[in-house]
XYZ file of C-alpha atoms in Angstrom:
703
model
C 206.434 176.439 49.057
C 210.633 176.964 49.044
C 212.901 175.347 46.765
C 215.536 174.864 49.548
C 215.795 171.912 51.340
C 213.129 171.675 54.400
C 213.261 169.588 57.619
C 210.650 167.120 58.897
C 209.006 170.134 61.076
C 208.375 171.757 58.129
C 207.571 169.495 55.519
C 204.729 168.052 58.246
C 203.166 172.134 57.374
C 203.506 172.733 54.145
C 204.374 169.786 51.623
C 201.747 169.570 49.077
C 200.060 172.757 49.171
C 200.071 175.779 48.233
C 197.863 179.023 49.181
C 194.578 178.487 47.537
C 194.586 181.487 44.266
C 191.436 181.695 44.224
C 189.909 182.337 47.573
C 193.118 182.664 49.459
C 192.529 180.312 51.496
C 195.896 178.757 54.266
C 194.289 175.560 55.420
C 193.578 172.493 53.184
C 189.976 172.910 51.744
C 188.033 170.142 51.916
C 186.805 169.149 48.089
C 183.085 167.183 49.034
C 182.965 166.634 45.262
C 182.362 163.076 43.730
C 183.593 164.295 40.284
C 184.195 166.822 38.172
C 183.618 169.402 35.278
C 185.920 168.764 31.496
C 187.465 171.930 29.860
C 185.651 169.770 27.349
C 185.288 165.492 25.660
C 189.174 166.253 23.924
C 190.273 167.016 27.692
C 188.124 164.232 29.591
C 189.291 161.466 26.614
C 193.060 162.461 27.695
C 191.912 161.955 31.371
C 190.549 158.835 30.750
C 193.548 157.575 28.386
C 196.092 158.894 31.360
C 197.573 160.947 28.668
C 197.719 164.092 31.446
C 196.643 164.101 34.733
C 194.190 165.891 36.080
C 190.728 164.839 38.623
C 188.072 162.757 37.067
C 186.038 160.982 40.611
C 187.009 160.758 43.807
C 187.283 157.221 43.985
C 190.623 157.473 41.814
C 191.427 161.402 43.240
C 189.958 164.379 45.224
C 192.025 167.283 46.110
C 191.848 167.084 49.581
C 193.349 163.462 49.366
C 196.023 164.763 47.156
C 197.893 166.786 49.507
C 197.469 165.075 51.998
C 199.625 161.550 49.764
C 202.249 164.908 48.254
C 203.180 165.064 52.217
C 203.469 162.240 53.101
C 205.136 161.173 50.483
C 207.948 164.123 51.597
C 208.193 162.942 54.755
C 209.227 159.644 53.618
C 211.482 160.474 50.921
C 209.119 159.097 48.136
C 208.209 160.495 44.404
C 204.580 160.000 44.541
C 202.003 158.221 46.818
C 197.958 157.059 47.337
C 195.822 156.991 49.473
C 193.742 154.102 50.946
C 190.709 153.648 53.517
C 192.765 151.677 55.401
C 195.896 150.297 56.436
C 195.170 146.689 55.595
C 193.477 148.195 52.144
C 197.207 149.931 51.760
C 199.010 146.263 52.104
C 196.666 144.346 50.525
C 196.954 146.974 47.036
C 200.647 146.912 47.619
C 200.538 143.277 47.229
C 197.311 142.717 44.449
C 199.783 145.167 42.525
C 202.956 143.161 42.893
C 201.807 139.208 42.709
C 199.152 137.127 40.813
C 197.938 133.494 41.444
C 200.606 131.671 41.580
C 203.121 133.417 43.242
C 204.580 134.051 46.269
C 206.507 136.539 48.784
C 208.355 136.348 51.554
C 207.714 137.685 55.048
C 208.704 137.352 59.039
C 206.899 135.831 61.938
C 207.735 139.133 63.066
C 204.265 140.395 62.583
C 201.172 142.662 63.328
C 198.098 139.486 64.034
C 195.807 140.920 61.387
C 198.730 141.357 58.719
C 199.809 138.336 59.431
C 195.953 136.662 59.071
C 195.751 138.232 55.906
C 198.549 136.892 53.886
C 198.300 133.642 55.617
C 194.805 132.901 54.996
C 192.587 135.807 52.745
C 195.949 136.087 49.615
C 196.169 132.316 49.755
C 192.180 132.111 48.426
C 193.700 134.239 45.703
C 196.350 131.778 44.699
C 199.509 133.677 46.554
C 201.296 132.282 48.852
C 203.767 133.680 51.813
C 206.453 132.189 53.006
C 206.732 132.792 56.561
C 210.554 133.145 57.769
C 211.603 132.999 61.647
C 212.903 136.177 62.519
C 214.908 138.777 60.687
C 217.800 137.700 59.061
C 218.945 138.862 55.551
C 220.403 135.256 54.888
C 216.995 133.767 55.830
C 215.197 135.686 53.666
C 217.939 135.105 50.556
C 216.947 131.127 51.209
C 213.052 131.949 50.413
C 212.767 133.916 47.574
C 212.498 132.055 44.298
C 211.375 132.533 40.886
C 208.188 132.966 41.886
C 208.938 136.043 44.563
C 207.578 139.104 44.276
C 208.576 140.554 47.262
C 210.096 140.714 50.700
C 208.291 142.400 53.708
C 209.037 143.475 56.835
C 207.611 145.898 59.656
C 210.300 148.734 60.410
C 209.622 148.060 64.137
C 208.244 144.793 64.485
C 204.872 144.403 66.241
C 205.320 143.116 69.193
C 208.455 142.240 70.061
C 209.819 145.909 68.409
C 212.421 144.182 66.664
C 214.102 146.099 64.013
C 215.622 144.602 61.041
C 218.885 144.948 59.578
C 217.315 146.605 56.535
C 219.997 147.660 54.512
C 221.135 143.601 54.611
C 217.635 142.281 53.733
C 217.562 144.624 51.188
C 220.521 143.619 49.768
C 220.043 140.124 49.250
C 216.513 141.240 47.987
C 218.051 142.945 45.473
C 220.282 140.817 43.994
C 217.507 138.704 43.542
C 215.045 141.196 41.193
C 212.605 141.410 44.441
C 211.609 144.734 45.733
C 211.029 145.578 49.229
C 207.980 146.145 51.242
C 207.846 148.323 54.400
C 205.304 148.496 56.380
C 206.339 151.769 58.457
C 203.372 152.530 60.679
C 205.531 152.543 64.259
C 207.802 154.407 62.414
C 205.704 157.491 62.853
C 205.310 158.898 59.332
C 208.791 158.652 59.397
C 209.925 160.279 62.487
C 211.753 157.695 63.444
C 213.221 155.878 60.114
C 212.186 156.492 56.911
C 212.778 153.211 55.408
C 213.330 154.378 51.506
C 217.063 156.082 52.785
C 217.491 152.573 53.416
C 216.886 151.097 50.208
C 213.466 150.165 50.408
C 211.152 150.238 47.621
C 207.770 150.302 48.897
C 206.612 151.887 52.523
C 202.963 151.087 53.472
C 201.694 152.969 56.514
C 198.390 152.467 59.270
C 197.667 156.140 59.055
C 195.023 155.927 62.403
C 198.149 155.330 64.109
C 200.786 158.037 64.725
C 199.732 159.997 61.456
C 196.462 160.531 62.298
C 197.809 160.692 65.934
C 193.823 161.425 68.398
C 191.903 157.544 67.424
C 189.998 159.262 65.400
C 190.265 159.132 61.555
C 190.819 155.227 59.805
C 192.972 155.868 56.935
C 196.547 154.393 55.418
C 198.668 155.193 52.018
C 201.180 153.595 49.977
C 204.547 155.269 49.154
C 206.840 154.843 45.891
C 210.162 155.471 46.693
C 211.183 155.840 42.571
C 213.814 153.437 42.617
C 213.371 149.709 41.711
C 214.007 149.291 38.182
C 211.105 147.377 36.501
C 211.918 147.159 33.463
C 215.323 145.965 34.660
C 212.773 142.986 35.784
C 210.654 142.803 32.839
C 210.676 138.659 32.981
C 209.520 139.094 37.179
C 206.450 141.751 36.750
C 205.551 141.819 33.120
C 202.552 143.868 34.420
C 204.419 146.731 34.771
C 206.581 146.812 31.688
C 203.628 145.071 28.392
C 200.647 146.933 27.339
C 197.925 147.062 29.701
C 194.717 145.439 28.490
C 192.740 148.265 30.566
C 194.537 151.048 29.085
C 194.648 149.794 25.222
C 197.849 148.573 25.248
C 199.674 151.155 27.675
C 202.360 150.354 28.642
C 203.231 151.735 32.347
C 207.083 151.485 33.121
C 207.627 153.252 29.033
C 204.993 156.004 30.175
C 204.973 157.149 34.217
C 209.351 155.761 34.893
C 210.012 156.279 38.649
C 206.097 156.867 39.654
C 205.101 153.133 37.193
C 203.907 151.972 40.612
C 201.806 154.359 42.160
C 200.116 155.396 38.926
C 199.416 151.483 38.265
C 198.308 151.268 41.995
C 195.775 153.705 41.738
C 194.592 153.191 37.473
C 193.712 150.320 38.474
C 193.641 148.401 42.305
C 192.265 151.331 43.987
C 190.022 152.556 40.591
C 188.811 148.478 41.094
C 188.669 147.706 44.546
C 187.564 151.389 45.592
C 189.369 151.258 48.787
C 189.288 155.271 48.831
C 190.110 157.618 50.915
C 187.201 160.479 51.683
C 188.436 164.041 51.860
C 186.992 164.462 55.111
C 188.953 161.509 56.491
C 192.157 163.268 54.824
C 191.763 166.412 56.452
C 191.407 164.724 59.985
C 194.708 163.053 59.079
C 196.038 166.501 57.962
C 195.262 168.246 61.218
C 196.766 165.389 62.988
C 200.820 165.449 60.814
C 200.740 169.019 61.643
C 201.597 168.074 65.345
C 203.546 164.418 64.144
C 207.525 165.459 65.376
C 205.495 166.964 68.859
C 204.173 164.031 69.599
C 206.111 161.636 67.938
C 208.917 163.096 70.435
C 207.256 162.931 73.676
C 205.943 159.328 72.613
C 209.550 158.264 72.353
C 210.491 160.021 75.864
C 207.583 159.224 77.670
C 207.777 155.121 76.352
C 211.277 155.122 76.939
C 210.992 156.441 80.619
C 208.338 153.733 81.426
C 210.066 151.239 79.693
C 212.911 151.886 82.681
C 210.750 152.347 85.351
C 208.889 149.487 84.677
C 212.281 146.893 84.456
C 213.070 148.142 87.885
C 209.750 147.388 89.114
C 209.372 144.067 91.480
C 205.967 143.151 89.946
C 207.276 143.050 86.091
C 209.321 139.419 85.509
C 210.481 141.583 81.669
C 210.274 144.614 79.188
C 210.668 144.742 75.591
C 211.472 148.234 74.650
C 214.496 148.359 71.742
C 215.640 151.761 73.843
C 216.470 149.135 76.993
C 220.196 147.767 76.607
C 218.513 144.720 76.900
C 216.065 144.596 74.172
C 218.079 142.317 71.496
C 217.381 144.390 68.523
C 218.827 148.010 70.705
C 221.835 147.807 68.468
C 219.947 147.482 65.296
C 217.639 149.928 66.564
C 220.325 152.669 67.237
C 221.391 151.977 63.794
C 218.192 152.840 62.232
C 216.165 154.509 64.930
C 217.224 158.372 64.932
C 215.311 160.249 66.671
C 213.818 157.819 69.285
C 212.923 154.134 69.684
C 208.846 154.364 69.037
C 206.282 154.572 71.269
C 205.114 151.354 71.924
C 206.201 148.503 74.256
C 205.633 145.340 75.993
C 206.048 143.838 80.025
C 205.014 140.885 81.336
C 203.611 140.770 85.210
C 204.949 138.647 87.612
C 201.816 135.767 87.890
C 201.288 135.172 83.936
C 198.492 136.290 82.045
C 195.720 136.489 84.430
C 197.551 138.609 87.068
C 198.484 141.204 83.901
C 194.927 141.118 82.859
C 194.101 142.261 86.567
C 197.028 145.120 86.226
C 195.109 146.461 83.357
C 191.614 146.066 84.252
C 192.498 147.945 87.400
C 194.080 151.002 85.092
C 192.243 154.458 85.689
C 193.632 156.861 83.316
C 195.016 154.159 80.857
C 192.255 152.467 78.533
C 192.130 149.059 77.392
C 191.290 149.517 73.843
C 192.363 147.839 70.359
C 194.270 150.506 68.488
C 198.243 151.867 68.863
C 199.587 155.556 68.019
C 196.834 157.405 69.850
C 197.725 160.610 72.499
C 196.311 158.748 75.085
C 198.153 155.930 76.604
C 196.409 152.613 75.762
C 197.179 149.413 76.968
C 195.717 145.489 75.091
C 196.476 141.474 76.187
C 197.209 140.528 72.177
C 197.146 137.296 73.500
C 193.793 137.000 73.563
C 192.750 140.368 71.083
C 195.053 141.257 68.117
C 196.633 137.929 68.027
C 193.795 135.845 68.438
C 193.040 134.613 65.203
C 196.584 133.097 65.299
C 197.201 129.703 66.698
C 199.249 129.138 70.138
C 201.973 128.241 68.084
C 202.338 130.952 66.258
C 201.692 133.485 68.517
C 204.908 132.561 70.331
C 206.340 132.408 67.043
C 205.899 135.887 66.352
C 206.473 136.329 70.440
C 203.427 136.847 71.138
C 203.229 134.802 75.043
C 200.081 134.993 76.956
C 201.416 136.915 79.441
C 202.159 140.384 77.656
C 200.512 143.136 77.739
C 201.729 145.726 75.196
C 201.686 149.700 76.080
C 200.996 152.459 73.474
C 202.331 155.093 75.300
C 200.494 158.932 75.187
C 201.942 162.171 74.995
C 200.302 162.557 79.028
C 202.850 163.797 81.783
C 205.198 160.556 82.456
C 204.317 161.148 86.482
C 200.943 160.719 85.915
C 201.203 157.250 83.554
C 203.677 155.944 85.994
C 201.587 157.036 88.964
C 198.600 154.822 87.022
C 200.829 151.844 87.142
C 201.828 152.325 90.360
C 198.202 152.421 91.613
C 196.964 149.369 89.984
C 199.423 147.251 90.631
C 199.377 148.033 94.326
C 195.724 148.190 94.094
C 196.128 144.253 92.575
C 199.038 143.439 95.508
C 195.719 144.306 98.186
C 193.171 141.869 96.464
C 195.737 139.174 96.199
C 197.225 139.592 99.633
C 193.572 139.371 100.820
C 192.958 136.236 98.782
C 195.221 134.717 100.452
C 194.895 135.502 103.557
C 191.039 134.437 103.279
C 192.564 130.804 101.811
C 195.026 130.617 104.667
C 192.227 131.343 107.334
C 190.172 128.433 105.060
C 192.597 126.128 105.604
C 193.294 126.779 109.310
C 190.066 126.241 109.604
C 189.538 122.691 107.485
C 192.956 121.830 108.952
C 191.530 122.163 112.578
C 187.877 120.527 111.855
C 186.711 116.846 112.894
C 186.626 114.195 110.872
C 183.216 114.474 110.167
C 183.570 117.610 108.931
C 186.208 116.446 106.286
C 183.840 113.356 105.394
C 181.156 115.688 104.940
C 183.112 118.273 102.800
C 184.288 115.179 100.834
C 180.610 114.171 100.052
C 179.252 117.807 98.960
C 182.520 117.404 96.777
C 181.116 114.445 95.193
C 177.403 115.444 94.290
C 178.497 117.509 91.390
C 180.007 116.265 87.797
C 181.989 117.941 85.179
C 180.331 119.092 81.932
C 182.364 120.295 79.036
C 180.889 122.129 76.044
C 182.875 122.252 73.104
C 183.138 123.633 69.430
C 183.878 120.876 67.352
C 187.638 121.194 65.505
C 186.096 121.803 62.273
C 182.457 122.212 61.425
C 180.698 123.887 58.326
C 179.920 126.604 59.233
C 183.112 127.991 61.090
C 185.800 125.899 59.671
C 188.518 127.688 61.679
C 186.903 127.924 65.752
C 189.880 130.113 66.717
C 188.305 133.229 65.290
C 185.257 133.154 67.949
C 185.686 136.514 70.259
C 187.527 135.695 73.773
C 184.498 137.280 75.088
C 182.699 134.074 73.806
C 181.070 132.394 76.933
C 178.736 129.666 77.771
C 175.574 129.409 80.116
C 174.172 126.364 82.262
C 170.909 127.407 83.598
C 168.014 126.142 85.663
C 165.234 126.988 88.075
C 167.167 129.432 90.904
C 170.604 128.825 89.270
C 173.238 129.633 86.567
C 176.585 128.487 85.825
C 178.703 130.911 83.518
C 182.105 129.497 81.523
C 184.357 130.909 79.272
C 186.236 130.732 75.837
C 189.489 128.033 76.424
C 191.967 127.847 74.045
C 191.111 124.693 73.757
C 187.864 125.913 72.222
C 186.011 124.743 75.024
C 183.545 125.387 78.036
C 184.442 123.655 81.138
C 181.943 123.391 84.131
C 183.396 121.957 87.127
C 180.358 121.688 90.059
C 177.352 120.512 88.247
C 173.961 119.065 90.645
C 171.510 116.814 89.085
C 169.408 118.695 87.487
C 167.651 119.960 84.237
C 169.771 122.464 82.780
C 169.800 124.638 79.349
C 172.931 125.498 77.998
C 173.287 127.776 75.298
C 176.244 129.397 73.754
C 176.780 133.782 74.053
C 178.564 134.771 70.996
C 178.710 137.741 68.973
C 180.069 136.460 65.461
C 178.240 133.152 65.915
C 174.575 131.560 66.539
C 175.171 127.746 69.051
C 172.227 125.450 68.392
C 171.038 125.201 72.541
C 170.671 122.233 74.640
C 168.594 120.880 77.099
C 171.214 119.110 79.659
C 169.824 116.089 81.831
C 172.498 114.896 84.838
C 170.811 112.378 87.173
C 172.681 110.977 89.832
C 172.405 106.965 89.445
C 173.781 103.475 90.698
C 175.734 102.251 88.179
C 176.299 98.291 87.594
C 179.810 97.263 86.312
C 181.722 99.491 84.694
C 180.697 102.635 86.068
C 177.643 104.579 84.633
C 176.316 107.506 82.822
C 178.736 110.004 81.626
C 182.454 108.053 82.366
C 182.837 110.660 84.637
C 183.783 107.971 87.136
C 184.912 104.036 87.714
C 182.944 102.424 89.302
C 182.473 98.919 90.180
C 178.828 97.278 90.756
C 176.887 99.004 93.940
C 178.603 102.551 93.412
C 176.814 105.117 92.288
C 177.624 107.350 88.942
C 176.332 110.107 86.464
C 173.978 109.848 84.026
C 174.423 112.887 80.864
C 171.838 113.346 78.730
C 171.522 116.092 76.168
C 168.858 117.191 72.959
C 169.204 119.615 70.575
C 166.271 122.297 71.372
C 165.736 125.400 70.112
C 164.491 128.978 72.145
C 160.699 128.972 72.431
C 160.472 125.338 72.741
C 157.807 123.465 75.248
C 160.479 121.916 77.881
C 158.267 118.543 77.142
C 159.661 118.437 73.778
C 163.153 117.287 73.762
C 164.361 117.478 70.374
C 167.122 114.990 68.679
C 169.281 114.054 71.264
C 173.180 114.336 71.096
C 175.828 112.307 72.030
C 177.494 112.646 75.467
C 181.846 111.676 74.686
C 183.913 110.502 77.086
C 184.485 112.558 80.049
C 181.536 114.263 79.922
C 182.202 116.364 76.881
C 178.969 117.551 74.178
C 179.774 119.170 70.836
C 177.432 122.309 70.411
C 176.315 123.016 66.529
C 177.055 126.004 65.186
C 174.454 126.986 63.348
C 176.194 129.571 61.516
C 177.320 133.622 61.315
C 174.863 136.240 63.045
C 172.993 137.780 60.362
C 172.988 135.529 58.033
C 170.133 133.047 57.279
C 170.049 130.335 59.604
C 168.124 126.855 59.328
C 165.012 126.822 61.283
C 162.528 123.304 62.089
C 160.214 122.309 59.618
C 156.359 124.043 59.794
C 153.932 122.608 58.323
C 150.511 124.697 58.228
C 148.399 121.438 59.481
C 149.883 122.080 62.908
C 148.269 125.125 63.575
C 144.885 123.362 63.635
C 145.995 121.670 66.526
C 145.544 124.369 68.813
C 141.749 125.106 70.195
C 141.645 128.641 69.935
C 142.291 128.023 66.600
C 139.540 125.374 65.813
C 137.240 127.325 67.673
C 137.449 130.710 66.236
C 136.923 128.716 62.747
C 133.684 126.932 64.056
C 132.434 130.405 65.451
C 133.066 131.685 61.750
C 131.281 128.741 60.131
C 127.728 129.126 62.122
C 128.045 133.373 61.599
C 127.737 133.254 57.489
C 126.405 129.785 58.083
C 123.410 130.790 59.634
C 121.178 133.003 56.833
C 121.827 129.819 54.737
C 120.478 127.553 57.218
C 117.680 129.488 58.155
C 116.734 129.900 54.058
C 116.469 126.581 53.594
C 114.891 125.387 56.954
C 111.435 123.596 56.914
C 108.462 125.893 56.489
C 106.808 124.986 59.591
C 109.400 125.569 62.134
C 110.567 128.663 60.733
C 106.716 129.865 60.699
C 107.051 128.629 64.737
C 110.481 130.557 65.014
C 108.951 133.760 63.425
C 105.764 133.946 66.071
C 108.653 133.455 68.572
C 110.387 135.853 68.212
C 107.419 137.751 67.640
C 106.111 137.203 71.346
C 109.481 137.622 73.050
C 109.253 140.950 75.038
C 112.636 141.776 74.262
C 113.003 141.760 70.758
C 109.995 143.780 70.403
C 112.225 146.425 73.240
C 115.359 146.341 71.115
C 112.957 147.060 68.034
C 110.983 149.769 69.521
C 114.185 151.737 70.366
C 115.619 151.722 67.312
C 112.712 153.155 65.546
C 113.008 149.567 63.642
C 111.412 146.413 62.895
C 111.930 143.719 65.090
C 114.803 142.023 64.122
C 114.077 138.341 63.800
C 117.437 137.103 64.322
C 117.731 139.028 67.579
C 117.168 135.816 69.807
C 117.141 132.881 67.625
C 118.021 130.207 69.936
C 120.344 127.834 68.196
C 120.316 125.360 70.999
C 116.024 125.012 70.886
C 116.640 124.956 67.049
C 118.921 122.275 66.501
C 117.127 120.095 68.823
C 113.652 121.153 66.987
C 111.946 121.261 70.358
C 110.832 124.943 72.299
C 113.490 126.502 74.697
C 111.151 126.615 78.092
C 108.489 124.915 79.395
C 105.964 127.405 78.715
C 106.568 127.239 75.035
C 105.842 123.275 75.205
C 102.396 124.053 76.616
C 101.568 126.482 73.461
C 103.579 124.241 70.557
C 100.653 122.763 69.192
C 98.307 125.966 69.285
C 101.386 127.475 67.297
C 101.265 125.072 64.804
C 98.011 125.099 64.483
C 97.600 128.679 64.000
C 100.401 128.553 61.578
C 98.203 126.189 59.071
C 95.255 127.830 59.317
C 96.971 131.388 58.180
C 98.330 129.265 55.308
């Protein structure tokens, strides 16, 4: 490749690779191999001892992956890069290389939900805590840094506020305290919109799945080392970078590798031990994406700005968030750092709140409703119930996620077609809403014009039902955090000829408002966890003083109330077997038991072998088997006179003789054995009774 400085558009095609010297292949080959041949034993020893660079095993390094790493490092302005199996893996290895148990990192509330959850939940299990600063002011980061802080972590374009932090100000306060700055530049499109290293960032991470890959086909991540952080100067804070390594016979990373120390340590310790490597097939797919990155990123930004301007004027939209709009709080900062466009993603709120926004998303025909960004196709999602679903409501709001927020990853389609899809969806929703309002108005007028008797009848009908609420307990053993349940979780209340359904609410409850008297099977349907089914009996009862039943109504003597009784059951159970009764809390609230995660062992009811003998079919089978195997023994031990009489009777039986003649064999003495007669000690018919004495006499005479 040329030694002249090259532009981004050229680097994305050429960086990290020369034509193959042997085959002359121009495209990057896929090296589908696990391992590599050493020149000799000494060569292998040098590679394992980190005394020489080269390929050992594809978990650590692969030639196809190596091209991808070098190309991304060139695009971001770094000295080295390490590819990972995903963006989350890249992020995990980055923090894992910097911080140990007892340390902390400082980050912001303006984070992608998956990152926030990894920092808050997963890292805390390893003893690494995260201090979340509200916003991205440099002075707030400075105040949060202490002697145990090992990194400051921000996103180049926040998700989903799309705030652009003042990199240079944050880097300044972090470096003054000897702390490196890590920037997630996923929304920076591989360095096209912004190169954080140029503004002082020490480490950059990416989810390469997004704009780098660009087509929604491949999962991958990457870490880029700027080579600018002086680990030797801050040896007290980062002893792992300068002190002898236990895993490599005392090798000192900083002394040996200098500017690429961080990248080497991630590769030979974190990547080696965790195994979160990028496979060569995925690397080749990502390399194909990089070749068109600048073209796609330019169109993404153009379309996003045009769509944001359209939505800002729409009568159906209450607000729009896009850093390219003058109304955005980060617009001035964005103009300072984002030189090639303001990104390809935006958010907006629909008038009418979250329900109206969901209807708009459901009405799209061109735009896809799915959990991804950076695809060439335009994508939409409702973050409140998806990407940030694991967060509490307070954490969602703090990170910029509101219930009415709809996120749009703007694709590279023609902008007119994207806008047309918005227009048709909002038009259809408006017509649907007007139809609903008209129907409601007609119903109201009809009710207003009805007689008092009809109104009384309507009231009577309303009083014939009660409300039942199923609740997931706050912290059951099998589900410490109920807020992790997927939004698709629902509950059903089923009886003969009728079924009710209720979605999972933000309070982790399922509310059934119109439950009439009867017996129901209550079941919770969840993609991740199994719940114990319940039998629910709802009855209308006469209440004494103080009300009745499930406490839905306060009633004095003579008033009617509701009785709600609940038992835990199991699928396939006899309806008459009610199982253990479950208490009904005030207001008709019932706790459902979480049995465990799906795919894992679930404790079942006890089983006794003796219980099988209660089945009459089993008993009859056992008796038949006993008779079948015991009959020969009974015949051998029977009274000789009775046996002689029985044998004579068998010989006189014409059917027995016929069967024996037909088969060319002697008659079977067991063929027509009369068990009832034998057990009774008598003949089976009147004719035999008449011959009974003669038979006995003949038997004695023969003997």
